[in-house]
Amino acid sequence: MAVSQRSAISIKLVANLLLIGLINLSVTECRRHVSYESDVTYSAINCRKHTAFLTDFGGKGDGETSNTAVFQAAVQNLSQFANDGGAQLVVPPGKWLTGSFNLTSHFTLYIQSGAVILASQDESDYPLVDSLPSYGRGRDGPGGRFSSLIGGSHLTDVVITGGNGTIDGQGSLWWEKFHSKKLSNTRPYLIELMYSTQIQISNLTLIDSPSWFVHPVYSSDVILQDLTIRAPVDSPNTDGIDPDSCKNVKIQDVFIVSGDDCVAVKSGWDEYGIKFGMPTEQMIIRRLTCISPDSAVIALGSEMSGGIKNVRAEDITAINSESGIRIKTAPGRGAYVTDIFVDGMNLHTMKYVFWTTGSYGQHPDQGYDPKALPNVDRINYRNVVADNVTMAGNMGGIEGDPFNGFCISNVTIGLSEKPKKLQWNCTDISGVSSNVTPKPCDLLTDKGSVECEYPSDLVPIDTVQLKTCSLSSTSQIL
Ligand SMILES: *[C@@H]1O[C@H](CO)[C@@H](O)[C@H](O)[C@H]1NC(C)=O
Ligand SMILES: *[C@@H]1O[C@H](CO)[C@@H](O)[C@H](O)[C@H]1NC(C)=O
Ligand SMILES: *[C@@H]1O[C@H](CO)[C@@H](O)[C@H](O)[C@H]1NC(C)=O
Ligand SMILES: *[C@@H]1O[C@H](CO)[C@@H](O)[C@H](O)[C@H]1NC(C)=O
Ligand SMILES: *[C@@H]1O[C@H](CO)[C@@H](O)[C@H](O)[C@H]1NC(C)=O
Ligand SMILES: *[C@@H]1O[C@H](CO)[C@@H](O)[C@H](O)[C@H]1NC(C)=O
Ligand SMILES: *[C@@H]1O[C@H](CO)[C@@H](O)[C@H](O)[C@H]1NC(C)=O
């Protein structure tokens, strides 16, 4: 790297680094401890010109020393390369304890095989941040919001990937505090990127988030791929992935075990979400496998007050979940859930295959407008096989505001040993069906032989080609 680039660093940063005592570690000494796998390649939306290791900044992977200031200093230092080919920060094998830190633009966080980012369990490591404008308050309660473990706002081109390295949220303490009502602020999410574009999160194992795992919000062009996400099935609100007021999103080849919905598509809450008015749209979910005995494989809502439209799901597998796709909304939510397309679900051990709820409670405050009714329309499901099912369809709309335009075709549902007597309970809905067993309710008119629609075009994110990047063929910053 050119000397002029080095001198570009601000005096203030150097002073800060001196202050927190990072410089007293010889950098060359650190480098010798790094097991440098020079042949590692990976796929990403963009490769980076500059490479640094967490150890270059004084990181200690002993599982006990806090690396919060190290991560923050590393990202700040590497942000100087945003307009010079970008930088990648490599987290080597080891256990790297840290509190909250933010990412920067044109940046890759690469978590090597054998590396674990270990989330601190100390509340003070998660400074309070503003509530989201489309929610009006924290999701857990009216107090503040702890910042997420890994965050970022107003970023362009940011990648979190690795050789299946791990981010461990160490959520158990948070879950206990949540259950015993000892928290006055909303729990941290594991990863939250806001107002950002060109995001990739891939080839990682994410475990035990304090609450939601991956929360892209007010963002676009998002790729979430090759992820293993795992929390105990009784852990509170550990949703796997929550795309929230986001556009052009791909979720592909993801395995999730969760105490809540595996994927929950959202767009803000009641009057706050209506006012903010930012939908989630143009989304594809492909090859998702979900275990979630008390929640949905894919939920649409319940926060959907900016609208949800043009969401596609294909090749979905569930092993013990409460429901397949679930639409959750209520008077007060407003907006819409429209143009939903599902092709191919293979479901084992389910309470419901189809579930819609028009009376989902939970409002941010008393200021919601009960006359703000959601429009649910054009919901298409085809090619579904399920076994060990308790009830085929539990489908409720809203009185005076029916959910319309359902199309359900080519569905074979095998029942459990003690199935419900009433297999389809339909209220305030309308639509058509074709080749569905057991026989649907009369509100889903049998159309003989039709195939429900599934778009033949691609959402734009599906056409993005990943590049082959390397940890070695770039200039080391030190
Ligand atoms: C941050 O980057 C500059 C180059 O601009 C470098 O001189 C400095 O040593 C870096 N800081 C650390 C802690 O590595
Ligand atoms: C993730 O790893 C798998 C192999 O483990 C590889 O086939 C795939 O290309 C990787 N994906 C990305 C986005 O790097
Ligand atoms: C991360 O970014 C958010 C949003 O800009 C900000 O509120 C927060 O203070 C930042 N956190 C850190 C640790 O810098
Ligand atoms: C990644 O690691 C998890 C366990 O941490 C494992 O279950 C999963 O199969 C691994 N994924 C790949 C692609 O190797
Ligand atoms: C019906 O669905 C099954 C399971 O997805 C699939 O194998 C089959 O090809 C479908 N039949 C038609 C006519 O599309
Ligand atoms: C069927 O579902 C029940 C729960 O409803 C479960 O206990 C049982 O193990 C499942 N059977 C099979 C064969 O998966
Ligand atoms: C059917 O659904 C309606 C409305 O959601 C509910 O009130 C009713 O109890 C359900 N009936 C049965 C038998 O589950």
Coordinates of C-alpha atoms and ligand atoms in Angstrom, one line a residue:
M1 CA 0.0 0.0 0.0
A2 CA 1.2 3.5 -0.9
V3 CA 2.6 5.6 1.9
S4 CA 0.2 8.4 0.9
Q5 CA -2.7 6.1 1.6
R6 CA -1.3 5.3 5.0
S7 CA -1.0 8.9 5.9
A8 CA -4.6 9.4 4.9
I9 CA -5.7 8.1 8.2
S10 CA -6.9 10.8 10.4
I11 CA -4.8 12.0 13.3
K12 CA -7.8 11.6 15.5
L13 CA -8.1 7.9 14.8
V14 CA -4.4 7.3 15.6
A15 CA -4.9 9.2 18.8
N16 CA -7.9 7.1 19.7
L17 CA -6.0 3.9 18.9
L18 CA -3.1 5.0 21.1
L19 CA -5.6 5.9 23.8
I20 CA -7.1 2.4 23.9
G21 CA -3.7 0.9 23.9
L22 CA -3.8 -1.1 20.7
I23 CA -0.5 0.1 19.4
N24 CA 1.5 -1.4 22.2
L25 CA 1.2 -4.7 20.5
S26 CA 3.7 -5.2 17.8
V27 CA 1.8 -5.8 14.6
T28 CA 4.4 -8.0 13.0
E29 CA 4.3 -10.2 16.1
C30 CA 0.6 -10.6 15.7
R31 CA 0.9 -11.6 12.1
R32 CA 3.1 -14.5 13.0
H33 CA 0.2 -16.0 15.1
V34 CA -2.2 -15.9 12.3
S35 CA -2.8 -19.2 10.5
Y36 CA -2.9 -17.7 7.1
E37 CA -4.8 -19.9 4.6
S38 CA -3.7 -18.3 1.4
D39 CA -5.6 -20.6 -0.9
V40 CA -9.1 -19.8 0.6
T41 CA -11.6 -18.6 -2.0
Y42 CA -15.2 -17.6 -1.5
S43 CA -18.1 -16.2 -3.5
A44 CA -19.3 -12.6 -3.1
I45 CA -21.0 -9.7 -4.8
N46 CA -17.7 -7.9 -4.8
C47 CA -14.1 -8.8 -4.0
R48 CA -11.8 -6.5 -2.0
K49 CA -8.5 -5.0 -2.7
H50 CA -7.2 -4.7 0.9
T51 CA -7.0 -7.4 3.5
A52 CA -6.5 -7.2 7.3
F53 CA -6.8 -9.7 10.1
L54 CA -8.5 -9.0 13.4
T55 CA -5.2 -9.8 15.1
D56 CA -3.6 -6.9 13.2
F57 CA -5.7 -4.6 15.5
G58 CA -4.8 -6.4 18.7
G59 CA -7.7 -8.9 18.7
K60 CA -7.4 -11.8 21.3
G61 CA -9.3 -15.0 20.4
D62 CA -9.2 -16.5 23.9
G63 CA -13.0 -16.3 24.5
E64 CA -12.5 -14.0 27.5
T65 CA -10.9 -10.8 26.4
S66 CA -13.3 -8.3 25.0
N67 CA -12.7 -7.4 21.4
T68 CA -15.4 -4.7 21.1
A69 CA -13.0 -1.8 20.7
V70 CA -10.8 -4.0 18.4
F71 CA -13.7 -4.7 16.0
Q72 CA -14.8 -1.0 16.1
A73 CA -11.2 0.2 15.4
A74 CA -10.6 -2.3 12.7
V75 CA -13.8 -1.4 10.8
Q76 CA -13.1 2.3 11.2
N77 CA -9.6 1.9 10.0
L78 CA -10.7 -0.2 7.0
S79 CA -13.4 2.3 6.1
Q80 CA -10.7 4.4 4.6
F81 CA -10.5 2.0 1.7
A82 CA -14.2 2.3 0.8
N83 CA -13.3 4.3 -2.3
D84 CA -10.1 2.4 -3.0
G85 CA -11.3 -1.2 -3.9
G86 CA -12.7 -1.9 -0.4
A87 CA -11.3 -4.0 2.4
Q88 CA -11.9 -7.4 4.0
L89 CA -11.5 -8.1 7.7
V90 CA -10.6 -11.7 8.4
V91 CA -11.6 -13.2 11.7
P92 CA -9.1 -16.2 12.2
P93 CA -9.8 -19.4 14.2
G94 CA -10.4 -18.7 17.9
K95 CA -13.2 -17.4 20.1
W96 CA -13.6 -13.6 19.7
L97 CA -15.7 -12.2 22.5
T98 CA -17.3 -8.8 21.6
G99 CA -20.1 -6.4 22.2
S100 CA -21.9 -4.4 19.5
F101 CA -20.0 -3.1 16.5
N102 CA -21.0 -1.6 13.1
L103 CA -19.8 -2.4 9.6
T104 CA -18.8 0.0 6.9
S105 CA -19.3 0.3 3.1
H106 CA -17.5 -1.8 0.4
F107 CA -16.5 -4.1 3.2
T108 CA -16.3 -7.8 3.9
L109 CA -16.3 -9.5 7.3
Y110 CA -14.9 -12.9 6.6
I111 CA -15.2 -15.4 9.5
Q112 CA -12.8 -18.3 8.9
S113 CA -13.6 -21.9 9.5
G114 CA -13.0 -22.5 13.3
A115 CA -13.6 -18.9 14.2
V116 CA -16.4 -18.0 16.5
I117 CA -17.6 -14.4 17.2
L118 CA -18.9 -14.7 20.7
A119 CA -21.5 -12.2 21.7
S120 CA -21.0 -10.5 25.1
Q121 CA -23.8 -11.1 27.6
D122 CA -23.2 -7.7 29.3
E123 CA -26.0 -5.2 28.6
S124 CA -23.6 -2.3 28.7
D125 CA -21.9 -3.7 25.5
Y126 CA -25.1 -2.9 23.6
P127 CA -25.7 0.8 23.8
L128 CA -29.3 1.9 23.4
V129 CA -30.3 3.0 19.9
D130 CA -33.4 4.7 18.5
S131 CA -36.6 2.8 18.0
L132 CA -37.3 2.0 14.3
P133 CA -39.5 4.7 12.8
S134 CA -41.9 2.1 11.3
Y135 CA -42.4 0.5 14.7
G136 CA -42.6 3.6 17.0
R137 CA -41.1 1.6 19.9
G138 CA -39.0 -1.5 20.6
R139 CA -40.6 -4.8 19.8
D140 CA -40.2 -6.2 23.3
G141 CA -41.8 -3.2 25.0
P142 CA -42.0 0.5 25.1
G143 CA -38.5 1.1 26.5
G144 CA -35.4 1.5 24.4
R145 CA -33.6 -0.8 22.0
F146 CA -30.3 -2.4 22.6
S147 CA -28.1 -2.2 19.5
S148 CA -27.6 -5.4 17.6
L149 CA -24.4 -7.4 17.9
I150 CA -23.4 -6.6 14.3
G151 CA -25.0 -3.4 12.9
G152 CA -24.7 -0.9 10.1
S153 CA -26.7 2.0 8.7
H154 CA -26.7 3.7 5.3
L155 CA -24.2 1.3 3.9
T156 CA -23.5 0.2 0.3
D157 CA -21.9 -3.2 -0.6
V158 CA -21.4 -5.0 2.6
V159 CA -20.7 -8.8 2.9
I160 CA -20.6 -11.0 6.0
T161 CA -19.4 -14.4 5.0
G162 CA -16.8 -17.1 5.8
G163 CA -15.9 -20.7 5.7
N164 CA -18.9 -21.6 7.8
G165 CA -17.5 -19.7 10.7
T166 CA -19.9 -19.1 13.6
I167 CA -21.6 -16.1 15.2
D168 CA -22.8 -17.2 18.7
G169 CA -25.3 -14.8 20.2
Q170 CA -25.1 -16.5 23.7
G171 CA -28.8 -15.7 24.0
S172 CA -29.6 -17.9 27.0
L173 CA -29.1 -15.1 29.6
W174 CA -31.3 -12.7 27.5
W175 CA -34.0 -15.3 27.2
E176 CA -34.1 -15.9 31.0
K177 CA -34.2 -12.1 31.6
F178 CA -37.0 -11.8 29.0
H179 CA -39.0 -14.5 30.6
S180 CA -38.6 -13.1 34.1
K181 CA -39.4 -9.6 32.8
K182 CA -36.1 -8.3 34.0
L183 CA -35.4 -6.3 30.8
S184 CA -36.7 -2.7 30.3
N185 CA -35.3 -2.5 26.7
T186 CA -35.8 -4.5 23.6
R187 CA -33.2 -7.4 23.2
P188 CA -30.4 -7.1 20.6
Y189 CA -30.8 -8.7 17.3
L190 CA -27.7 -10.7 16.0
I191 CA -27.3 -8.8 12.7
E192 CA -29.3 -5.6 11.8
L193 CA -28.5 -3.6 8.7
M194 CA -30.6 -0.5 8.1
Y195 CA -31.0 1.8 5.1
S196 CA -28.4 -0.2 3.2
T197 CA -28.1 -1.7 -0.3
Q198 CA -26.1 -4.6 -1.7
I199 CA -26.0 -6.8 1.3
Q200 CA -24.7 -10.4 1.4
I201 CA -24.7 -12.7 4.4
S202 CA -23.6 -16.2 3.5
N203 CA -21.8 -19.4 4.5
L204 CA -22.0 -18.9 8.2
T205 CA -23.5 -20.7 11.2
L206 CA -25.5 -18.4 13.4
I207 CA -26.6 -19.7 16.8
D208 CA -28.5 -18.6 19.9
S209 CA -29.5 -15.0 19.1
P210 CA -30.9 -13.0 22.0
S211 CA -33.9 -12.3 19.7
W212 CA -34.3 -12.1 15.9
F213 CA -31.2 -13.4 14.0
V214 CA -30.9 -11.5 10.8
H215 CA -32.9 -8.2 10.3
P216 CA -32.3 -6.3 7.1
V217 CA -34.6 -3.2 7.4
Y218 CA -35.2 -0.3 4.9
S219 CA -32.7 -2.0 2.6
S220 CA -32.5 -3.4 -0.9
D221 CA -30.6 -5.9 -3.0
V222 CA -30.1 -8.5 -0.2
I223 CA -28.7 -12.0 -0.6
L224 CA -28.9 -14.4 2.3
Q225 CA -27.5 -17.7 1.3
D226 CA -25.9 -20.9 2.7
L227 CA -26.7 -20.2 6.3
T228 CA -27.3 -22.5 9.2
I229 CA -29.3 -20.8 11.9
R230 CA -30.0 -22.5 15.2
A231 CA -31.7 -21.7 18.5
P232 CA -33.6 -23.9 20.9
V233 CA -37.2 -24.5 19.8
D234 CA -38.4 -23.0 23.1
S235 CA -36.3 -19.8 22.9
P236 CA -38.4 -16.6 22.7
N237 CA -38.7 -14.6 19.5
T238 CA -35.6 -16.2 17.9
D239 CA -37.0 -15.6 14.3
G240 CA -34.4 -16.8 11.7
I241 CA -34.6 -14.1 9.1
D242 CA -36.9 -11.0 9.2
P243 CA -36.7 -9.0 5.9
D244 CA -38.5 -5.8 7.0
S245 CA -39.4 -3.0 4.5
C246 CA -36.9 -4.4 2.1
K247 CA -36.9 -4.7 -1.7
N248 CA -35.2 -7.3 -3.9
V249 CA -34.3 -10.0 -1.4
K250 CA -33.1 -13.6 -2.0
I251 CA -33.0 -16.2 0.7
Q252 CA -31.6 -19.5 -0.6
D253 CA -30.2 -22.7 0.8
V254 CA -30.9 -21.9 4.4
F255 CA -31.5 -24.3 7.3
I256 CA -33.2 -22.9 10.4
V257 CA -34.2 -24.3 13.7
S258 CA -36.0 -21.7 15.7
G259 CA -38.3 -20.9 18.7
D260 CA -40.3 -18.6 16.4
D261 CA -40.9 -18.2 12.7
C262 CA -38.1 -19.4 10.5
V263 CA -38.6 -16.5 8.1
A264 CA -40.9 -13.6 9.0
V265 CA -41.6 -11.1 6.2
K266 CA -42.4 -7.7 7.8
S267 CA -42.9 -4.0 7.0
G268 CA -43.6 -2.0 10.1
W269 CA -46.3 -1.9 12.8
D270 CA -49.7 -0.2 12.7
E271 CA -49.9 3.6 12.5
Y272 CA -46.1 3.9 12.5
G273 CA -45.7 1.4 9.7
I274 CA -48.6 3.0 7.7
K275 CA -47.0 6.4 8.0
F276 CA -43.5 5.2 7.1
G277 CA -45.1 3.4 4.1
M278 CA -42.2 1.2 3.0
P279 CA -43.2 -2.3 1.7
T280 CA -41.3 -5.5 1.5
E281 CA -41.4 -6.6 -2.2
Q282 CA -39.7 -8.6 -4.8
M283 CA -38.5 -11.4 -2.7
I284 CA -37.6 -15.1 -3.4
I285 CA -37.2 -17.8 -0.8
R286 CA -35.7 -21.0 -2.2
R287 CA -34.7 -24.2 -0.6
L288 CA -35.5 -23.3 3.0
T289 CA -35.6 -26.1 5.5
C290 CA -37.3 -25.2 8.8
I291 CA -37.8 -26.8 12.2
S292 CA -40.1 -24.7 14.4
P293 CA -42.7 -26.6 16.4
D294 CA -44.5 -23.6 17.7
S295 CA -44.4 -21.2 14.7
A296 CA -44.5 -20.8 11.0
V297 CA -42.0 -21.9 8.3
I298 CA -42.7 -18.5 6.6
A299 CA -44.8 -15.8 8.3
L300 CA -46.1 -12.8 6.4
G301 CA -46.6 -10.3 9.2
S302 CA -47.8 -9.7 11.7
E303 CA -46.1 -6.3 11.2
M304 CA -47.0 -5.6 7.6
S305 CA -48.3 -2.0 7.7
G306 CA -46.0 -0.9 4.9
G307 CA -47.4 -3.7 2.7
I308 CA -46.0 -7.0 1.5
K309 CA -46.2 -7.9 -2.2
N310 CA -44.6 -10.1 -4.8
V311 CA -43.1 -12.7 -2.5
R312 CA -42.2 -16.1 -3.9
A313 CA -41.3 -19.3 -2.2
E314 CA -40.2 -22.5 -3.8
D315 CA -38.8 -25.9 -2.7
I316 CA -39.7 -25.4 1.0
T317 CA -39.2 -28.2 3.6
A318 CA -40.5 -28.4 7.1
I319 CA -39.8 -31.0 9.8
N320 CA -42.1 -30.4 12.6
S321 CA -43.6 -26.9 12.4
E322 CA -46.8 -25.3 13.5
S323 CA -47.8 -24.1 10.0
G324 CA -46.4 -23.7 6.5
I325 CA -47.0 -20.2 5.2
R326 CA -48.9 -18.1 7.8
I327 CA -50.5 -14.7 7.0
K328 CA -50.8 -12.7 10.3
T329 CA -52.6 -9.4 10.4
A330 CA -55.3 -7.5 12.2
P331 CA -57.5 -4.4 12.0
G332 CA -55.1 -1.5 12.6
R333 CA -52.4 -2.9 10.4
G334 CA -53.7 -1.3 7.2
A335 CA -51.7 -1.9 3.9
Y336 CA -51.8 -5.2 2.1
V337 CA -50.4 -8.7 1.5
T338 CA -50.8 -9.4 -2.2
D339 CA -49.2 -11.4 -5.0
I340 CA -47.8 -14.2 -2.9
F341 CA -46.7 -17.3 -4.8
V342 CA -45.6 -20.7 -3.4
D343 CA -44.5 -23.6 -5.5
G344 CA -43.4 -26.8 -3.8
M345 CA -43.6 -27.5 -0.1
N346 CA -42.7 -30.8 1.5
L347 CA -44.0 -30.7 5.1
H348 CA -43.7 -33.3 7.9
T349 CA -45.5 -33.1 11.2
M350 CA -47.6 -30.0 11.1
K351 CA -50.4 -28.6 13.1
Y352 CA -51.7 -26.6 10.1
V353 CA -50.6 -26.6 6.5
F354 CA -52.4 -23.4 5.6
W355 CA -53.1 -20.7 8.3
T356 CA -54.3 -17.2 8.0
T357 CA -55.2 -15.0 11.0
G358 CA -57.1 -11.7 10.7
S359 CA -57.2 -11.1 14.5
Y360 CA -53.6 -11.1 15.4
G361 CA -53.4 -9.0 18.6
Q362 CA -50.4 -6.9 19.6
H363 CA -50.5 -3.2 18.9
P364 CA -47.6 -0.7 19.6
D365 CA -49.9 1.5 21.6
Q366 CA -53.5 2.7 21.8
G367 CA -52.9 5.2 18.9
Y368 CA -53.7 2.6 16.2
D369 CA -56.6 3.1 13.9
P370 CA -59.0 0.1 14.1
K371 CA -60.5 1.2 10.8
A372 CA -57.2 0.6 9.0
L373 CA -57.9 -2.7 7.4
P374 CA -55.4 -4.8 5.5
N375 CA -56.1 -5.9 1.9
V376 CA -55.1 -9.6 1.5
D377 CA -55.5 -10.8 -2.1
R378 CA -53.9 -13.1 -4.7
I379 CA -52.3 -15.7 -2.6
N380 CA -51.2 -18.8 -4.6
Y381 CA -50.1 -22.2 -3.3
R382 CA -49.3 -25.1 -5.6
N383 CA -47.6 -28.5 -5.4
V384 CA -47.7 -29.3 -1.7
V385 CA -47.2 -32.6 0.0
A386 CA -47.6 -32.9 3.8
D387 CA -47.9 -35.8 6.2
N388 CA -48.8 -36.2 9.9
V389 CA -51.0 -33.1 9.8
T390 CA -53.5 -32.2 12.5
M391 CA -55.6 -29.8 10.4
A392 CA -55.3 -28.9 6.7
G393 CA -56.5 -25.3 6.7
N394 CA -57.3 -22.9 9.5
M395 CA -58.2 -19.9 7.4
G396 CA -59.8 -16.8 9.0
G397 CA -60.1 -13.3 7.4
I398 CA -61.6 -10.2 8.9
E399 CA -65.3 -9.7 9.2
G400 CA -66.3 -7.1 6.6
D401 CA -62.8 -7.3 5.1
P402 CA -62.5 -10.8 3.7
F403 CA -59.1 -12.2 2.5
N404 CA -59.7 -12.9 -1.3
G405 CA -58.0 -14.5 -4.2
F406 CA -56.7 -17.6 -2.7
C407 CA -55.7 -20.3 -5.2
I408 CA -54.6 -23.7 -3.9
S409 CA -53.7 -26.5 -6.3
N410 CA -52.2 -30.0 -6.3
V411 CA -52.0 -30.5 -2.6
T412 CA -51.9 -33.9 -0.8
I413 CA -52.2 -33.8 2.9
G414 CA -51.8 -36.9 5.0
L415 CA -53.4 -36.7 8.5
S416 CA -52.0 -37.5 11.9
E417 CA -53.3 -40.2 14.2
K418 CA -55.6 -37.8 15.9
P419 CA -56.6 -35.2 13.3
K420 CA -59.2 -32.5 13.8
K421 CA -62.7 -33.4 12.8
L422 CA -63.0 -30.2 10.9
Q423 CA -60.1 -30.2 8.4
W424 CA -60.8 -26.8 6.8
N425 CA -62.2 -24.0 9.0
C426 CA -62.8 -21.0 6.6
T427 CA -64.3 -17.7 7.7
D428 CA -64.2 -14.4 5.7
I429 CA -62.0 -15.7 2.9
S430 CA -62.6 -16.6 -0.8
G431 CA -60.8 -18.3 -3.6
V432 CA -60.5 -21.4 -5.6
S433 CA -58.9 -24.9 -5.3
S434 CA -58.0 -27.8 -7.5
N435 CA -56.8 -31.3 -6.8
V436 CA -56.6 -30.8 -3.0
T437 CA -57.0 -33.6 -0.5
P438 CA -58.7 -33.5 2.0
K439 CA -61.5 -31.7 0.2
P440 CA -61.3 -27.9 1.0
C441 CA -64.1 -25.8 2.4
D442 CA -66.8 -24.4 0.1
L443 CA -65.3 -20.9 0.2
L444 CA -62.4 -22.3 -1.8
T445 CA -64.5 -23.2 -4.9
D446 CA -63.4 -26.4 -6.6
K447 CA -62.2 -25.4 -10.1
G448 CA -61.7 -29.0 -11.4
S449 CA -58.3 -28.9 -13.0
V450 CA -56.4 -25.6 -12.8
E451 CA -52.8 -24.8 -11.8
C452 CA -52.3 -21.8 -9.5
E453 CA -50.0 -19.1 -10.9
Y454 CA -46.3 -19.0 -10.3
P455 CA -44.4 -16.2 -12.1
S456 CA -42.0 -17.4 -14.8
D457 CA -39.8 -14.2 -14.6
L458 CA -37.0 -13.8 -12.0
V459 CA -36.9 -11.2 -9.3
P460 CA -33.9 -9.0 -10.2
I461 CA -31.7 -10.2 -7.3
D462 CA -31.8 -13.7 -8.8
T463 CA -29.8 -12.5 -11.8
V464 CA -26.8 -11.3 -9.7
Q465 CA -23.7 -13.3 -10.4
L466 CA -21.3 -13.8 -7.4
K467 CA -17.6 -13.3 -8.1
T468 CA -14.8 -15.6 -6.8
C469 CA -12.8 -13.8 -4.2
S470 CA -9.7 -14.8 -2.3
L471 CA -8.1 -14.0 1.0
S472 CA -4.7 -13.8 -0.4
S473 CA -4.5 -12.1 -3.8
T474 CA -5.1 -8.7 -2.3
S475 CA -2.7 -6.3 -0.7
Q476 CA -2.2 -6.7 3.0
I477 CA -2.7 -3.4 4.8
L478 CA 0.1 -4.0 7.2
Ligands
LIG1 C1 -4.8 1.8 10.3 O1 -4.4 2.0 9.0 C2 -3.2 2.8 8.8 C3 -3.0 2.9 7.4 O2 -3.8 3.9 6.9 C4 -2.1 2.1 9.5 O3 -0.9 2.9 9.3 C5 -2.4 1.8 10.9 O4 -1.3 1.1 11.5 C6 -3.7 1.1 11.0 N1 -4.0 0.8 12.4 C7 -3.9 -0.3 13.0 C8 -4.2 -0.4 14.4 O5 -3.5 -1.3 12.4
LIG2 C1 -20.8 -21.7 0.5 O1 -20.1 -22.9 0.7 C2 -20.5 -23.9 -0.2 C3 -19.7 -25.2 0.1 O2 -19.6 -25.3 1.5 C4 -20.2 -23.5 -1.6 O3 -20.7 -24.4 -2.5 C5 -20.9 -22.2 -1.9 O4 -20.6 -21.7 -3.2 C6 -20.6 -21.2 -0.9 N1 -21.4 -20.0 -1.1 C7 -21.0 -18.8 -1.1 C8 -22.0 -17.7 -1.3 O5 -19.8 -18.5 -0.9
LIG3 C1 -24.0 1.9 15.0 O1 -24.8 2.6 14.1 C2 -26.0 3.1 14.7 C3 -26.8 3.7 13.6 O2 -26.1 4.7 12.9 C4 -25.6 4.0 15.8 O3 -26.8 4.5 16.4 C5 -24.8 3.3 16.9 O4 -24.4 4.2 17.8 C6 -23.5 2.7 16.2 N1 -22.9 1.8 17.2 C7 -21.6 1.9 17.4 C8 -21.1 0.9 18.4 O5 -20.8 2.6 16.8
LIG4 C1 -21.8 -25.5 8.9 O1 -21.6 -25.9 10.3 C2 -22.8 -26.4 10.9 C3 -22.5 -26.7 12.3 O2 -21.9 -25.6 12.9 C4 -23.2 -27.7 10.2 O3 -24.4 -28.2 10.8 C5 -23.4 -27.4 8.7 O4 -23.7 -28.6 8.0 C6 -22.2 -26.8 8.1 N1 -22.5 -26.4 6.7 C7 -21.7 -26.7 5.8 C8 -22.1 -26.3 4.4 O5 -20.6 -27.3 5.9
LIG5 C1 -48.0 -32.1 -7.8 O1 -47.1 -31.9 -6.7 C2 -46.1 -32.9 -6.6 C3 -45.3 -32.5 -5.3 O2 -44.7 -31.3 -5.4 C4 -45.3 -32.9 -7.8 O3 -44.3 -33.9 -7.7 C5 -46.1 -33.1 -9.0 O4 -45.4 -33.0 -10.2 C6 -47.3 -32.1 -9.1 N1 -48.2 -32.5 -10.2 C7 -48.5 -31.6 -11.1 C8 -49.5 -32.1 -12.1 O5 -47.9 -30.5 -11.2
LIG6 C1 -46.6 -37.1 14.2 O1 -46.9 -36.0 14.9 C2 -46.9 -36.2 16.3 C3 -47.3 -34.8 16.9 O2 -48.5 -34.4 16.4 C4 -45.6 -36.7 16.8 O3 -45.6 -36.9 18.2 C5 -45.2 -37.9 16.1 O4 -43.9 -38.3 16.4 C6 -45.3 -37.7 14.6 N1 -45.1 -39.0 13.9 C7 -44.2 -39.1 12.9 C8 -44.2 -40.5 12.3 O5 -43.5 -38.2 12.5
LIG7 C1 -63.1 -21.6 13.1 O1 -62.6 -20.3 13.0 C2 -63.3 -19.3 13.6 C3 -62.7 -18.0 13.2 O2 -61.3 -18.0 13.2 C4 -63.3 -19.6 15.1 O3 -64.0 -18.6 15.8 C5 -63.9 -20.9 15.3 O4 -63.8 -21.3 16.7 C6 -63.2 -22.0 14.5 N1 -63.9 -23.3 14.7 C7 -63.3 -24.4 14.9 C8 -64.1 -25.6 15.0 O5 -62.1 -24.5 15.0

